[in-house]
C-alpha cells in the first residue's frame, strides 16, 4: 500500500490531504485477510520532509480460536497515527523514493488491537471431547 507523497512534501507547513483506501489487499506476514482493506488516511505536512499520518481502516481477518482451534473470520477496524520522514528518527517510519508504505503500519495496528484471547464466539466450549478427557484426568488425580 504505497502512496506517492512527492507533491505533499513540497506543500506549505500544515497542508493536509485525505486519501481513500479502497479494496487494498496488502501482503501481510502475520495476518490473513479475508476481505480487502478499506478506510481513509489524512496526511499533514510537518517541518522538513516529514508527514503526520492519521487514519482508520476496516477489514476482515482469518483467525484461529484459542479454545477449539477452529478457523474463523472476524471483522475488525483500527485507527493509527504515525510520523513518516525522509530521515526518520527512532519512532518515525521512512519516506523512501517519495513514497510511504502503509502496509507494515496497518498490520502492526491490527495485531495490537486483537484481543488477547481469540475466541470464535464468547461461549465456545473448546475442543470436542476435551471436557470428558479433563474430567477423567481430574478424577484420577493426574491433572
PDB file of C-alpha atoms in Angstrom:
ATOM      1  CA  UNK A   1       0.000   0.000   0.000  1.00  0.00           C
ATOM      2  CA  UNK A   2       2.381   2.614  -1.305  1.00  0.00           C
ATOM      3  CA  UNK A   3       1.359   6.258  -1.622  1.00  0.00           C
ATOM      4  CA  UNK A   4       3.394   8.767  -3.588  1.00  0.00           C
ATOM      5  CA  UNK A   5       3.874  11.831  -1.361  1.00  0.00           C
ATOM      6  CA  UNK A   6       6.196  13.885  -3.601  1.00  0.00           C
ATOM      7  CA  UNK A   7       3.631  16.680  -4.161  1.00  0.00           C
ATOM      8  CA  UNK A   8       2.663  16.761  -0.483  1.00  0.00           C
ATOM      9  CA  UNK A   9       6.308  17.199   0.589  1.00  0.00           C
ATOM     10  CA  UNK A  10       6.545  20.394  -1.492  1.00  0.00           C
ATOM     11  CA  UNK A  11       3.466  21.984   0.130  1.00  0.00           C
ATOM     12  CA  UNK A  12       3.469  24.544   2.950  1.00  0.00           C
ATOM     13  CA  UNK A  13       3.665  23.579   6.608  1.00  0.00           C
ATOM     14  CA  UNK A  14       0.248  22.372   7.856  1.00  0.00           C
ATOM     15  CA  UNK A  15      -1.136  21.496   4.422  1.00  0.00           C
ATOM     16  CA  UNK A  16      -3.343  18.376   4.621  1.00  0.00           C
ATOM     17  CA  UNK A  17      -4.743  15.911   2.138  1.00  0.00           C
ATOM     18  CA  UNK A  18      -7.094  12.964   2.657  1.00  0.00           C
ATOM     19  CA  UNK A  19      -6.574   9.746   0.711  1.00  0.00           C
ATOM     20  CA  UNK A  20      -9.170   6.976   0.373  1.00  0.00           C
ATOM     21  CA  UNK A  21      -8.087   3.382   0.859  1.00  0.00           C
ATOM     22  CA  UNK A  22     -10.419   1.160  -1.141  1.00  0.00           C
ATOM     23  CA  UNK A  23     -10.131  -2.526  -1.948  1.00  0.00           C
ATOM     24  CA  UNK A  24      -6.468  -2.857  -0.979  1.00  0.00           C
ATOM     25  CA  UNK A  25      -5.064  -6.378  -0.454  1.00  0.00           C
ATOM     26  CA  UNK A  26      -1.627  -5.752   1.087  1.00  0.00           C
ATOM     27  CA  UNK A  27       0.715  -8.658   1.739  1.00  0.00           C
ATOM     28  CA  UNK A  28       0.876  -9.219   5.488  1.00  0.00           C
ATOM     29  CA  UNK A  29       3.334 -11.576   7.142  1.00  0.00           C
ATOM     30  CA  UNK A  30       1.442 -12.256  10.378  1.00  0.00           C
ATOM     31  CA  UNK A  31      -2.217 -11.923   9.370  1.00  0.00           C
ATOM     32  CA  UNK A  32      -4.516 -13.398   6.742  1.00  0.00           C
ATOM     33  CA  UNK A  33      -7.030 -11.001   5.221  1.00  0.00           C
ATOM     34  CA  UNK A  34     -10.351 -12.401   4.027  1.00  0.00           C
ATOM     35  CA  UNK A  35     -11.661  -9.032   2.811  1.00  0.00           C
ATOM     36  CA  UNK A  36      -9.873  -6.030   1.292  1.00  0.00           C
ATOM     37  CA  UNK A  37      -8.739  -3.137   3.462  1.00  0.00           C
ATOM     38  CA  UNK A  38     -10.914  -0.002   3.222  1.00  0.00           C
ATOM     39  CA  UNK A  39     -10.681   3.330   5.003  1.00  0.00           C
ATOM     40  CA  UNK A  40      -9.023   6.700   4.772  1.00  0.00           C
ATOM     41  CA  UNK A  41      -5.802   8.399   5.762  1.00  0.00           C
ATOM     42  CA  UNK A  42      -5.107  12.074   6.414  1.00  0.00           C
ATOM     43  CA  UNK A  43      -1.593  13.333   5.700  1.00  0.00           C
ATOM     44  CA  UNK A  44      -0.368  16.635   7.094  1.00  0.00           C
ATOM     45  CA  UNK A  45       2.895  18.333   6.077  1.00  0.00           C
ATOM     46  CA  UNK A  46       5.225  18.952   9.016  1.00  0.00           C
ATOM     47  CA  UNK A  47       8.512  20.836   9.225  1.00  0.00           C
ATOM     48  CA  UNK A  48      11.229  19.493   6.953  1.00  0.00           C
ATOM     49  CA  UNK A  49      10.472  16.385   4.933  1.00  0.00           C
ATOM     50  CA  UNK A  50       8.078  14.934   7.492  1.00  0.00           C
ATOM     51  CA  UNK A  51       4.401  13.959   7.376  1.00  0.00           C
ATOM     52  CA  UNK A  52       1.893  13.266  10.155  1.00  0.00           C
ATOM     53  CA  UNK A  53      -0.335  10.371   9.145  1.00  0.00           C
ATOM     54  CA  UNK A  54      -3.630   9.525  10.836  1.00  0.00           C
ATOM     55  CA  UNK A  55      -6.221   7.137   9.561  1.00  0.00           C
ATOM     56  CA  UNK A  56      -8.806   4.467  10.077  1.00  0.00           C
ATOM     57  CA  UNK A  57      -9.134   1.156   8.254  1.00  0.00           C
ATOM     58  CA  UNK A  58     -11.539  -1.781   8.321  1.00  0.00           C
ATOM     59  CA  UNK A  59     -11.122  -5.329   7.059  1.00  0.00           C
ATOM     60  CA  UNK A  60     -11.885  -8.938   7.902  1.00  0.00           C
ATOM     61  CA  UNK A  61      -9.257 -11.333   9.288  1.00  0.00           C
ATOM     62  CA  UNK A  62      -8.968 -15.097   9.400  1.00  0.00           C
ATOM     63  CA  UNK A  63      -8.086 -16.120  12.955  1.00  0.00           C
ATOM     64  CA  UNK A  64      -7.785 -19.308  14.999  1.00  0.00           C
ATOM     65  CA  UNK A  65      -9.877 -19.778  18.139  1.00  0.00           C
ATOM     66  CA  UNK A  66      -7.719 -20.371  21.224  1.00  0.00           C
ATOM     67  CA  UNK A  67     -10.292 -22.758  22.733  1.00  0.00           C
ATOM     68  CA  UNK A  68     -11.489 -25.005  19.908  1.00  0.00           C
ATOM     69  CA  UNK A  69      -8.615 -24.349  17.480  1.00  0.00           C
ATOM     70  CA  UNK A  70     -11.040 -23.802  14.602  1.00  0.00           C
ATOM     71  CA  UNK A  71     -10.502 -21.123  12.000  1.00  0.00           C
ATOM     72  CA  UNK A  72     -12.985 -18.234  11.957  1.00  0.00           C
ATOM     73  CA  UNK A  73     -13.313 -14.771  10.444  1.00  0.00           C
ATOM     74  CA  UNK A  74     -13.683 -11.538  12.365  1.00  0.00           C
ATOM     75  CA  UNK A  75     -14.483  -8.021  11.202  1.00  0.00           C
ATOM     76  CA  UNK A  76     -12.008  -5.530  12.591  1.00  0.00           C
ATOM     77  CA  UNK A  77     -11.163  -1.873  12.339  1.00  0.00           C
ATOM     78  CA  UNK A  78      -8.417   0.239  13.782  1.00  0.00           C
ATOM     79  CA  UNK A  79      -7.089   3.768  13.976  1.00  0.00           C
ATOM     80  CA  UNK A  80      -3.464   4.749  13.575  1.00  0.00           C
ATOM     81  CA  UNK A  81      -1.221   7.790  13.931  1.00  0.00           C
ATOM     82  CA  UNK A  82       2.374   7.880  12.734  1.00  0.00           C
ATOM     83  CA  UNK A  83       5.103  10.261  11.611  1.00  0.00           C
ATOM     84  CA  UNK A  84       6.937   9.497   8.359  1.00  0.00           C
ATOM     85  CA  UNK A  85      10.195  11.285   7.493  1.00  0.00           C
ATOM     86  CA  UNK A  86      12.888  11.302   4.822  1.00  0.00           C
ATOM     87  CA  UNK A  87      15.442  10.993   7.635  1.00  0.00           C
ATOM     88  CA  UNK A  88      13.384   9.174  10.273  1.00  0.00           C
ATOM     89  CA  UNK A  89      14.083   9.472  13.980  1.00  0.00           C
ATOM     90  CA  UNK A  90      13.783   6.405  16.206  1.00  0.00           C
ATOM     91  CA  UNK A  91       9.975   6.451  16.428  1.00  0.00           C
ATOM     92  CA  UNK A  92       9.332   7.548  12.828  1.00  0.00           C
ATOM     93  CA  UNK A  93       8.884   5.494   9.651  1.00  0.00           C
ATOM     94  CA  UNK A  94      10.768   6.212   6.412  1.00  0.00           C
ATOM     95  CA  UNK A  95       9.703   8.041   3.297  1.00  0.00           C
ATOM     96  CA  UNK A  96      11.564   6.183   0.545  1.00  0.00           C
ATOM     97  CA  UNK A  97      11.764   7.460  -3.034  1.00  0.00           C
ATOM     98  CA  UNK A  98       8.929   9.927  -2.254  1.00  0.00           C
ATOM     99  CA  UNK A  99       6.634   7.075  -1.181  1.00  0.00           C
ATOM    100  CA  UNK A 100       5.291   5.771   2.106  1.00  0.00           C
ATOM    101  CA  UNK A 101       4.268   2.164   2.688  1.00  0.00           C
ATOM    102  CA  UNK A 102       1.199   1.885   4.919  1.00  0.00           C
ATOM    103  CA  UNK A 103       1.029  -1.944   4.944  1.00  0.00           C
ATOM    104  CA  UNK A 104       3.518  -2.551   7.825  1.00  0.00           C
ATOM    105  CA  UNK A 105       1.864   0.154   9.943  1.00  0.00           C
ATOM    106  CA  UNK A 106      -1.648  -1.192   9.320  1.00  0.00           C
ATOM    107  CA  UNK A 107      -0.546  -4.771  10.017  1.00  0.00           C
ATOM    108  CA  UNK A 108       1.082  -3.704  13.290  1.00  0.00           C
ATOM    109  CA  UNK A 109      -2.011  -1.801  14.411  1.00  0.00           C
ATOM    110  CA  UNK A 110      -4.355  -4.666  13.522  1.00  0.00           C
ATOM    111  CA  UNK A 111      -2.208  -7.078  15.554  1.00  0.00           C
ATOM    112  CA  UNK A 112      -2.008  -4.735  18.553  1.00  0.00           C
ATOM    113  CA  UNK A 113      -5.788  -4.347  18.592  1.00  0.00           C
ATOM    114  CA  UNK A 114      -6.566  -8.080  18.516  1.00  0.00           C
ATOM    115  CA  UNK A 115      -7.984  -9.431  21.771  1.00  0.00           C
ATOM    116  CA  UNK A 116      -5.524 -11.334  23.964  1.00  0.00           C
ATOM    117  CA  UNK A 117      -7.763 -14.409  23.852  1.00  0.00           C
ATOM    118  CA  UNK A 118      -9.090 -15.114  20.338  1.00  0.00           C
ATOM    119  CA  UNK A 119     -12.490 -16.794  20.572  1.00  0.00           C
ATOM    120  CA  UNK A 120     -14.732 -17.792  17.672  1.00  0.00           C
ATOM    121  CA  UNK A 121     -17.701 -16.985  19.940  1.00  0.00           C
ATOM    122  CA  UNK A 122     -17.901 -15.927  23.605  1.00  0.00           C
ATOM    123  CA  UNK A 123     -19.379 -19.255  24.723  1.00  0.00           C
ATOM    124  CA  UNK A 124     -17.020 -21.518  22.720  1.00  0.00           C
ATOM    125  CA  UNK A 125     -16.866 -24.884  24.531  1.00  0.00           C
ATOM    126  CA  UNK A 126     -13.397 -25.760  23.273  1.00  0.00           C
ATOM    127  CA  UNK A 127     -12.024 -28.830  21.529  1.00  0.00           C
ATOM    128  CA  UNK A 128     -14.714 -31.509  21.167  1.00  0.00           C
ATOM    129  CA  UNK A 129     -14.124 -34.252  23.761  1.00  0.00           C
ATOM    130  CA  UNK A 130     -11.691 -32.180  25.844  1.00  0.00           C
ATOM    131  CA  UNK A 131     -14.207 -31.749  28.674  1.00  0.00           C
ATOM    132  CA  UNK A 132     -14.616 -35.530  29.134  1.00  0.00           C
ATOM    133  CA  UNK A 133     -10.820 -36.027  28.963  1.00  0.00           C
ATOM    134  CA  UNK A 134     -10.154 -33.342  31.582  1.00  0.00           C
ATOM    135  CA  UNK A 135     -12.930 -34.695  33.828  1.00  0.00           C
ATOM    136  CA  UNK A 136     -11.423 -38.205  33.658  1.00  0.00           C
ATOM    137  CA  UNK A 137      -7.912 -36.902  34.421  1.00  0.00           C
ATOM    138  CA  UNK A 138      -9.269 -34.867  37.336  1.00  0.00           C
ATOM    139  CA  UNK A 139     -10.983 -37.912  38.872  1.00  0.00           C
ATOM    140  CA  UNK A 140      -7.777 -39.959  38.580  1.00  0.00           C
ATOM    141  CA  UNK A 141      -5.770 -37.151  40.142  1.00  0.00           C
ATOM    142  CA  UNK A 142      -3.397 -36.912  37.184  1.00  0.00           C
ATOM    143  CA  UNK A 143      -4.309 -33.424  36.133  1.00  0.00           C
TER     144      UNK A 143
END
